[in-house]
Every structure is written in C-alpha cells, then in structure tokens.
PDB file of C-alpha atoms in Angstrom:
ATOM      1  CA  MET A   1      96.100  57.547  89.195  1.00  0.00           C
ATOM      2  CA  ASN A   2      93.500  59.808  87.574  1.00  0.00           C
ATOM      3  CA  ARG A   3      92.464  61.045  91.030  1.00  0.00           C
ATOM      4  CA  LEU A   4      96.063  61.919  91.830  1.00  0.00           C
ATOM      5  CA  ILE A   5      96.419  63.884  88.612  1.00  0.00           C
ATOM      6  CA  SER A   6      93.120  65.646  89.282  1.00  0.00           C
ATOM      7  CA  PHE A   7      94.209  66.674  92.778  1.00  0.00           C
ATOM      8  CA  ALA A   8      97.586  67.848  91.520  1.00  0.00           C
ATOM      9  CA  ALA A   9      96.037  69.853  88.674  1.00  0.00           C
ATOM     10  CA  ALA A  10      93.339  71.529  90.793  1.00  0.00           C
ATOM     11  CA  PRO A  11      95.571  74.296  92.232  1.00  0.00           C
ATOM     12  CA  LEU A  12      96.962  75.086  88.786  1.00  0.00           C
ATOM     13  CA  LEU A  13      93.459  75.321  87.362  1.00  0.00           C
ATOM     14  CA  ALA A  14      92.413  77.620  90.200  1.00  0.00           C
ATOM     15  CA  ILE A  15      95.378  79.914  89.537  1.00  0.00           C
ATOM     16  CA  ALA A  16      94.604  79.941  85.823  1.00  0.00           C
ATOM     17  CA  LEU A  17      91.008  80.916  86.490  1.00  0.00           C
ATOM     18  CA  ILE A  18      91.797  83.593  89.076  1.00  0.00           C
ATOM     19  CA  ALA A  19      94.658  85.340  87.248  1.00  0.00           C
ATOM     20  CA  PRO A  20      92.666  86.312  84.143  1.00  0.00           C
ATOM     21  CA  ALA A  21      89.795  87.543  86.299  1.00  0.00           C
ATOM     22  CA  SER A  22      92.142  89.889  88.171  1.00  0.00           C
ATOM     23  CA  ALA A  23      93.754  91.041  84.940  1.00  0.00           C
ATOM     24  CA  ASP A  24      90.338  91.694  83.425  1.00  0.00           C
ATOM     25  CA  ALA A  25      89.226  93.519  86.576  1.00  0.00           C
ATOM     26  CA  LEU A  26      92.308  95.720  86.418  1.00  0.00           C
ATOM     27  CA  ALA A  27      91.791  96.523  82.733  1.00  0.00           C
ATOM     28  CA  ASP A  28      88.050  97.048  83.182  1.00  0.00           C
ATOM     29  CA  ARG A  29      88.375  99.416  86.135  1.00  0.00           C
ATOM     30  CA  GLN A  30      91.197 101.365  84.489  1.00  0.00           C
ATOM     31  CA  ALA A  31      89.111 101.795  81.345  1.00  0.00           C
ATOM     32  CA  LEU A  32      86.147 102.945  83.417  1.00  0.00           C
ATOM     33  CA  MET A  33      88.241 105.402  85.433  1.00  0.00           C
ATOM     34  CA  LYS A  34      89.885 106.774  82.283  1.00  0.00           C
ATOM     35  CA  ASP A  35      86.462 107.274  80.722  1.00  0.00           C
ATOM     36  CA  GLN A  36      85.315 109.165  83.804  1.00  0.00           C
ATOM     37  CA  GLY A  37      88.460 111.287  83.684  1.00  0.00           C
ATOM     38  CA  LYS A  38      87.804 112.090  80.043  1.00  0.00           C
ATOM     39  CA  THR A  39      84.235 113.104  80.864  1.00  0.00           C
ATOM     40  CA  VAL A  40      85.356 115.331  83.726  1.00  0.00           C
ATOM     41  CA  GLY A  41      88.009 116.828  81.446  1.00  0.00           C
ATOM     42  CA  SER A  42      85.350 117.740  78.909  1.00  0.00           C
ATOM     43  CA  ILE A  43      83.502 119.948  81.401  1.00  0.00           C
ATOM     44  CA  THR A  44      86.411 121.282  83.454  1.00  0.00           C
ATOM     45  CA  PRO A  45      86.916 124.261  81.107  1.00  0.00           C
ATOM     46  CA  ILE A  46      83.281 125.251  81.797  1.00  0.00           C
ATOM     47  CA  ILE A  47      83.823 125.064  85.566  1.00  0.00           C
ATOM     48  CA  LYS A  48      86.993 127.154  85.225  1.00  0.00           C
ATOM     49  CA  GLY A  49      85.211 129.758  83.115  1.00  0.00           C
ATOM     50  CA  GLU A  50      87.414 129.011  80.111  1.00  0.00           C
ATOM     51  CA  LYS A  51      84.375 128.037  78.036  1.00  0.00           C
ATOM     52  CA  PRO A  52      80.841 129.414  78.161  1.00  0.00           C
ATOM     53  CA  TYR A  53      78.204 127.427  80.005  1.00  0.00           C
ATOM     54  CA  ASP A  54      76.579 124.884  77.690  1.00  0.00           C
ATOM     55  CA  ALA A  55      73.568 123.217  79.338  1.00  0.00           C
ATOM     56  CA  ASP A  56      73.425 120.418  76.763  1.00  0.00           C
ATOM     57  CA  ALA A  57      77.119 119.561  77.124  1.00  0.00           C
ATOM     58  CA  VAL A  58      76.855 119.643  80.916  1.00  0.00           C
ATOM     59  CA  LYS A  59      73.755 117.441  80.921  1.00  0.00           C
ATOM     60  CA  ALA A  60      75.408 114.936  78.571  1.00  0.00           C
ATOM     61  CA  ALA A  61      78.588 114.851  80.657  1.00  0.00           C
ATOM     62  CA  LEU A  62      76.777 114.443  83.974  1.00  0.00           C
ATOM     63  CA  THR A  63      74.584 111.728  82.492  1.00  0.00           C
ATOM     64  CA  HIS A  64      77.626 109.879  81.157  1.00  0.00           C
ATOM     65  CA  LEU A  65      79.478 110.311  84.447  1.00  0.00           C
ATOM     66  CA  ASN A  66      76.507 108.835  86.289  1.00  0.00           C
ATOM     67  CA  GLU A  67      76.270 105.912  83.869  1.00  0.00           C
ATOM     68  CA  ASP A  68      79.935 105.132  84.492  1.00  0.00           C
ATOM     69  CA  ALA A  69      79.528 105.563  88.252  1.00  0.00           C
ATOM     70  CA  GLN A  70      76.698 103.057  88.346  1.00  0.00           C
ATOM     71  CA  LYS A  71      78.963 100.486  86.643  1.00  0.00           C
ATOM     72  CA  ILE A  72      81.341 100.462  89.609  1.00  0.00           C
ATOM     73  CA  ASP A  73      80.868  97.117  91.312  1.00  0.00           C
ATOM     74  CA  VAL A  74      83.481  96.784  94.031  1.00  0.00           C
ATOM     75  CA  ALA A  75      83.385  92.968  94.087  1.00  0.00           C
ATOM     76  CA  THR A  76      83.850  92.727  90.316  1.00  0.00           C
ATOM     77  CA  LEU A  77      86.260  95.582  89.652  1.00  0.00           C
ATOM     78  CA  PHE A  78      88.312  95.355  92.859  1.00  0.00           C
ATOM     79  CA  PRO A  79      88.688  91.648  93.663  1.00  0.00           C
ATOM     80  CA  ALA A  80      91.418  90.587  96.058  1.00  0.00           C
ATOM     81  CA  GLY A  81      94.693  90.265  94.196  1.00  0.00           C
ATOM     82  CA  SER A  82      93.888  92.934  91.606  1.00  0.00           C
ATOM     83  CA  ASP A  83      96.376  95.286  93.225  1.00  0.00           C
ATOM     84  CA  GLN A  84      99.177  93.587  91.321  1.00  0.00           C
ATOM     85  CA  GLY A  85     100.546  94.929  88.073  1.00  0.00           C
ATOM     86  CA  LYS A  86     100.509  98.450  86.725  1.00  0.00           C
ATOM     87  CA  THR A  87      97.994 100.032  89.081  1.00  0.00           C
ATOM     88  CA  THR A  88      97.797 102.732  91.723  1.00  0.00           C
ATOM     89  CA  VAL A  89      95.149 101.123  93.933  1.00  0.00           C
ATOM     90  CA  SER A  90      96.043 101.094  97.595  1.00  0.00           C
ATOM     91  CA  PRO A  91      95.895  97.995  99.789  1.00  0.00           C
ATOM     92  CA  LYS A  92      93.556 100.087 101.965  1.00  0.00           C
ATOM     93  CA  ILE A  93      90.753  99.065  99.571  1.00  0.00           C
ATOM     94  CA  TRP A  94      90.881  95.571 101.066  1.00  0.00           C
ATOM     95  CA  GLU A  95      92.047  96.579 104.537  1.00  0.00           C
ATOM     96  CA  ASP A  96      89.044  98.916 104.927  1.00  0.00           C
ATOM     97  CA  ASN A  97      86.682  97.348 102.438  1.00  0.00           C
ATOM     98  CA  ALA A  98      83.591  98.616 104.271  1.00  0.00           C
ATOM     99  CA  GLY A  99      84.929 102.178 104.039  1.00  0.00           C
ATOM    100  CA  PHE A 100      85.705 101.749 100.358  1.00  0.00           C
ATOM    101  CA  VAL A 101      82.266 100.298  99.620  1.00  0.00           C
ATOM    102  CA  ALA A 102      80.690 103.234 101.485  1.00  0.00           C
ATOM    103  CA  ALA A 103      82.782 105.740  99.495  1.00  0.00           C
ATOM    104  CA  VAL A 104      81.729 104.134  96.208  1.00  0.00           C
ATOM    105  CA  ALA A 105      78.070 104.123  97.295  1.00  0.00           C
ATOM    106  CA  LYS A 106      78.266 107.845  98.146  1.00  0.00           C
ATOM    107  CA  TYR A 107      79.863 108.595  94.798  1.00  0.00           C
ATOM    108  CA  LYS A 108      77.172 106.660  92.949  1.00  0.00           C
ATOM    109  CA  LYS A 109      74.431 108.487  94.865  1.00  0.00           C
ATOM    110  CA  ASP A 110      75.964 111.916  94.245  1.00  0.00           C
ATOM    111  CA  ALA A 111      76.617 111.174  90.553  1.00  0.00           C
ATOM    112  CA  ALA A 112      72.960 110.167  90.137  1.00  0.00           C
ATOM    113  CA  ALA A 113      71.808 113.321  91.921  1.00  0.00           C
ATOM    114  CA  ALA A 114      74.050 115.479  89.722  1.00  0.00           C
ATOM    115  CA  ALA A 115      72.661 113.909  86.545  1.00  0.00           C
ATOM    116  CA  GLU A 116      69.092 114.346  87.788  1.00  0.00           C
ATOM    117  CA  ALA A 117      69.693 117.963  88.799  1.00  0.00           C
ATOM    118  CA  ASN A 118      70.048 119.038  85.181  1.00  0.00           C
ATOM    119  CA  PRO A 119      71.704 122.360  86.092  1.00  0.00           C
ATOM    120  CA  LYS A 120      70.613 125.281  83.950  1.00  0.00           C
ATOM    121  CA  ASP A 121      73.424 127.699  84.801  1.00  0.00           C
ATOM    122  CA  LEU A 122      77.041 127.768  85.881  1.00  0.00           C
ATOM    123  CA  ASP A 123      76.321 128.379  89.550  1.00  0.00           C
ATOM    124  CA  SER A 124      73.975 125.405  89.911  1.00  0.00           C
ATOM    125  CA  PHE A 125      76.369 123.270  87.868  1.00  0.00           C
ATOM    126  CA  LYS A 126      79.248 124.119  90.200  1.00  0.00           C
ATOM    127  CA  VAL A 127      77.232 123.003  93.223  1.00  0.00           C
ATOM    128  CA  VAL A 128      76.363 119.552  91.868  1.00  0.00           C
ATOM    129  CA  PHE A 129      79.689 119.004  90.143  1.00  0.00           C
ATOM    130  CA  ASN A 130      81.724 119.981  93.207  1.00  0.00           C
ATOM    131  CA  GLN A 131      79.876 117.353  95.256  1.00  0.00           C
ATOM    132  CA  VAL A 132      80.817 114.673  92.739  1.00  0.00           C
ATOM    133  CA  ALA A 133      84.396 115.943  92.479  1.00  0.00           C
ATOM    134  CA  GLU A 134      84.787 115.888  96.275  1.00  0.00           C
ATOM    135  CA  ASN A 135      83.921 112.185  96.190  1.00  0.00           C
ATOM    136  CA  CYS A 136      86.626 111.550  93.607  1.00  0.00           C
ATOM    137  CA  ALA A 137      89.219 113.476  95.581  1.00  0.00           C
ATOM    138  CA  SER A 138      88.455 111.866  98.941  1.00  0.00           C
ATOM    139  CA  CYS A 139      88.402 108.352  97.482  1.00  0.00           C
ATOM    140  CA  HIS A 140      91.666 108.906  95.608  1.00  0.00           C
ATOM    141  CA  LYS A 141      93.257 110.326  98.746  1.00  0.00           C
ATOM    142  CA  ALA A 142      92.208 107.370 100.903  1.00  0.00           C
ATOM    143  CA  PHE A 143      92.324 104.464  98.461  1.00  0.00           C
ATOM    144  CA  ARG A 144      94.893 105.296  95.801  1.00  0.00           C
ATOM    145  CA  ILE A 145      98.669 105.462  95.856  1.00  0.00           C
ATOM    146  CA  LYS A 146     100.023 108.729  94.538  1.00  0.00           C
ATOM    147  CA  LYS A 147     101.927 108.497  91.278  1.00  0.00           C
ATOM    148  CA  ASP A 148     105.531 109.645  91.324  1.00  0.00           C
TER     149      ASP A 148
END
C-alpha cells in the first residue's frame, strides 16, 4: 500500500519541485535583465550627448553591466517551461538552444571586453558600448517576443 501511495505521489512531487524552479528562474532573469536595463539607462544620456562624458560613471556602469552579464547561466535562468507566465521570452530559445547559448556567450565576452577597455573619452566609449548594445538588440530580436 505504501508503495502504491509513493508511486502515485511521485508525479505530484516532481511537479511541485519543477514549478517553483521555473518561477524562480523567471523572476531571477527578469530582475537581472531589469538591472541591466537600468545600468544601460544610466549611461544612455552620455552616449546621446545629453550629459558630459564621465569616465568614472562609464567605468562603473560597464563594470556593473559585465558583472550582470557573467551571471547569465542559460541552464539556470532559461530552463524548459520557464516561458510560461508574464514573460516575453520566445520559444526560439529552446528551439535553437545552441544559437541562444552562442548569443549569450558573445554578449558575455563583449561585456567583459567593454569593462576591461576602460574608455577614456566619448569616442572610445561609443565603440565598446555599441558592441555590447548590438548583442542586446540581436538577441532580443531573435529570442524575445515583441511587447504590444
């Protein structure tokens, strides 16, 4: 009888263990992406020429952006089933997982290079920042569903 109950309860236990992991993954990746957006937003006025170039602010932002980039672990933050709920991730993440993993790896590499570059002026900042921003745009275009 105990074996029967154990076998019957096993699927329910598996669902209970998987669901919170996906919910946590969704919340964790959204928090990480929002933090990156906030960091990019802090230096966008410099790129646009709306604020004067501030080497310390740029260095801090690029360092923080890189730290966040290095936290992106596809297996942890994008597990199968984490496309449910309030999210804009595209199923293409799992359909072309190798492409997504490659895009994340490129972003991480370029974010690290940007932080290491330590640009001293606006022109050099634009070069390294644009490389990082191109990664964001291409990944969002390929692996994110546009919001209405």
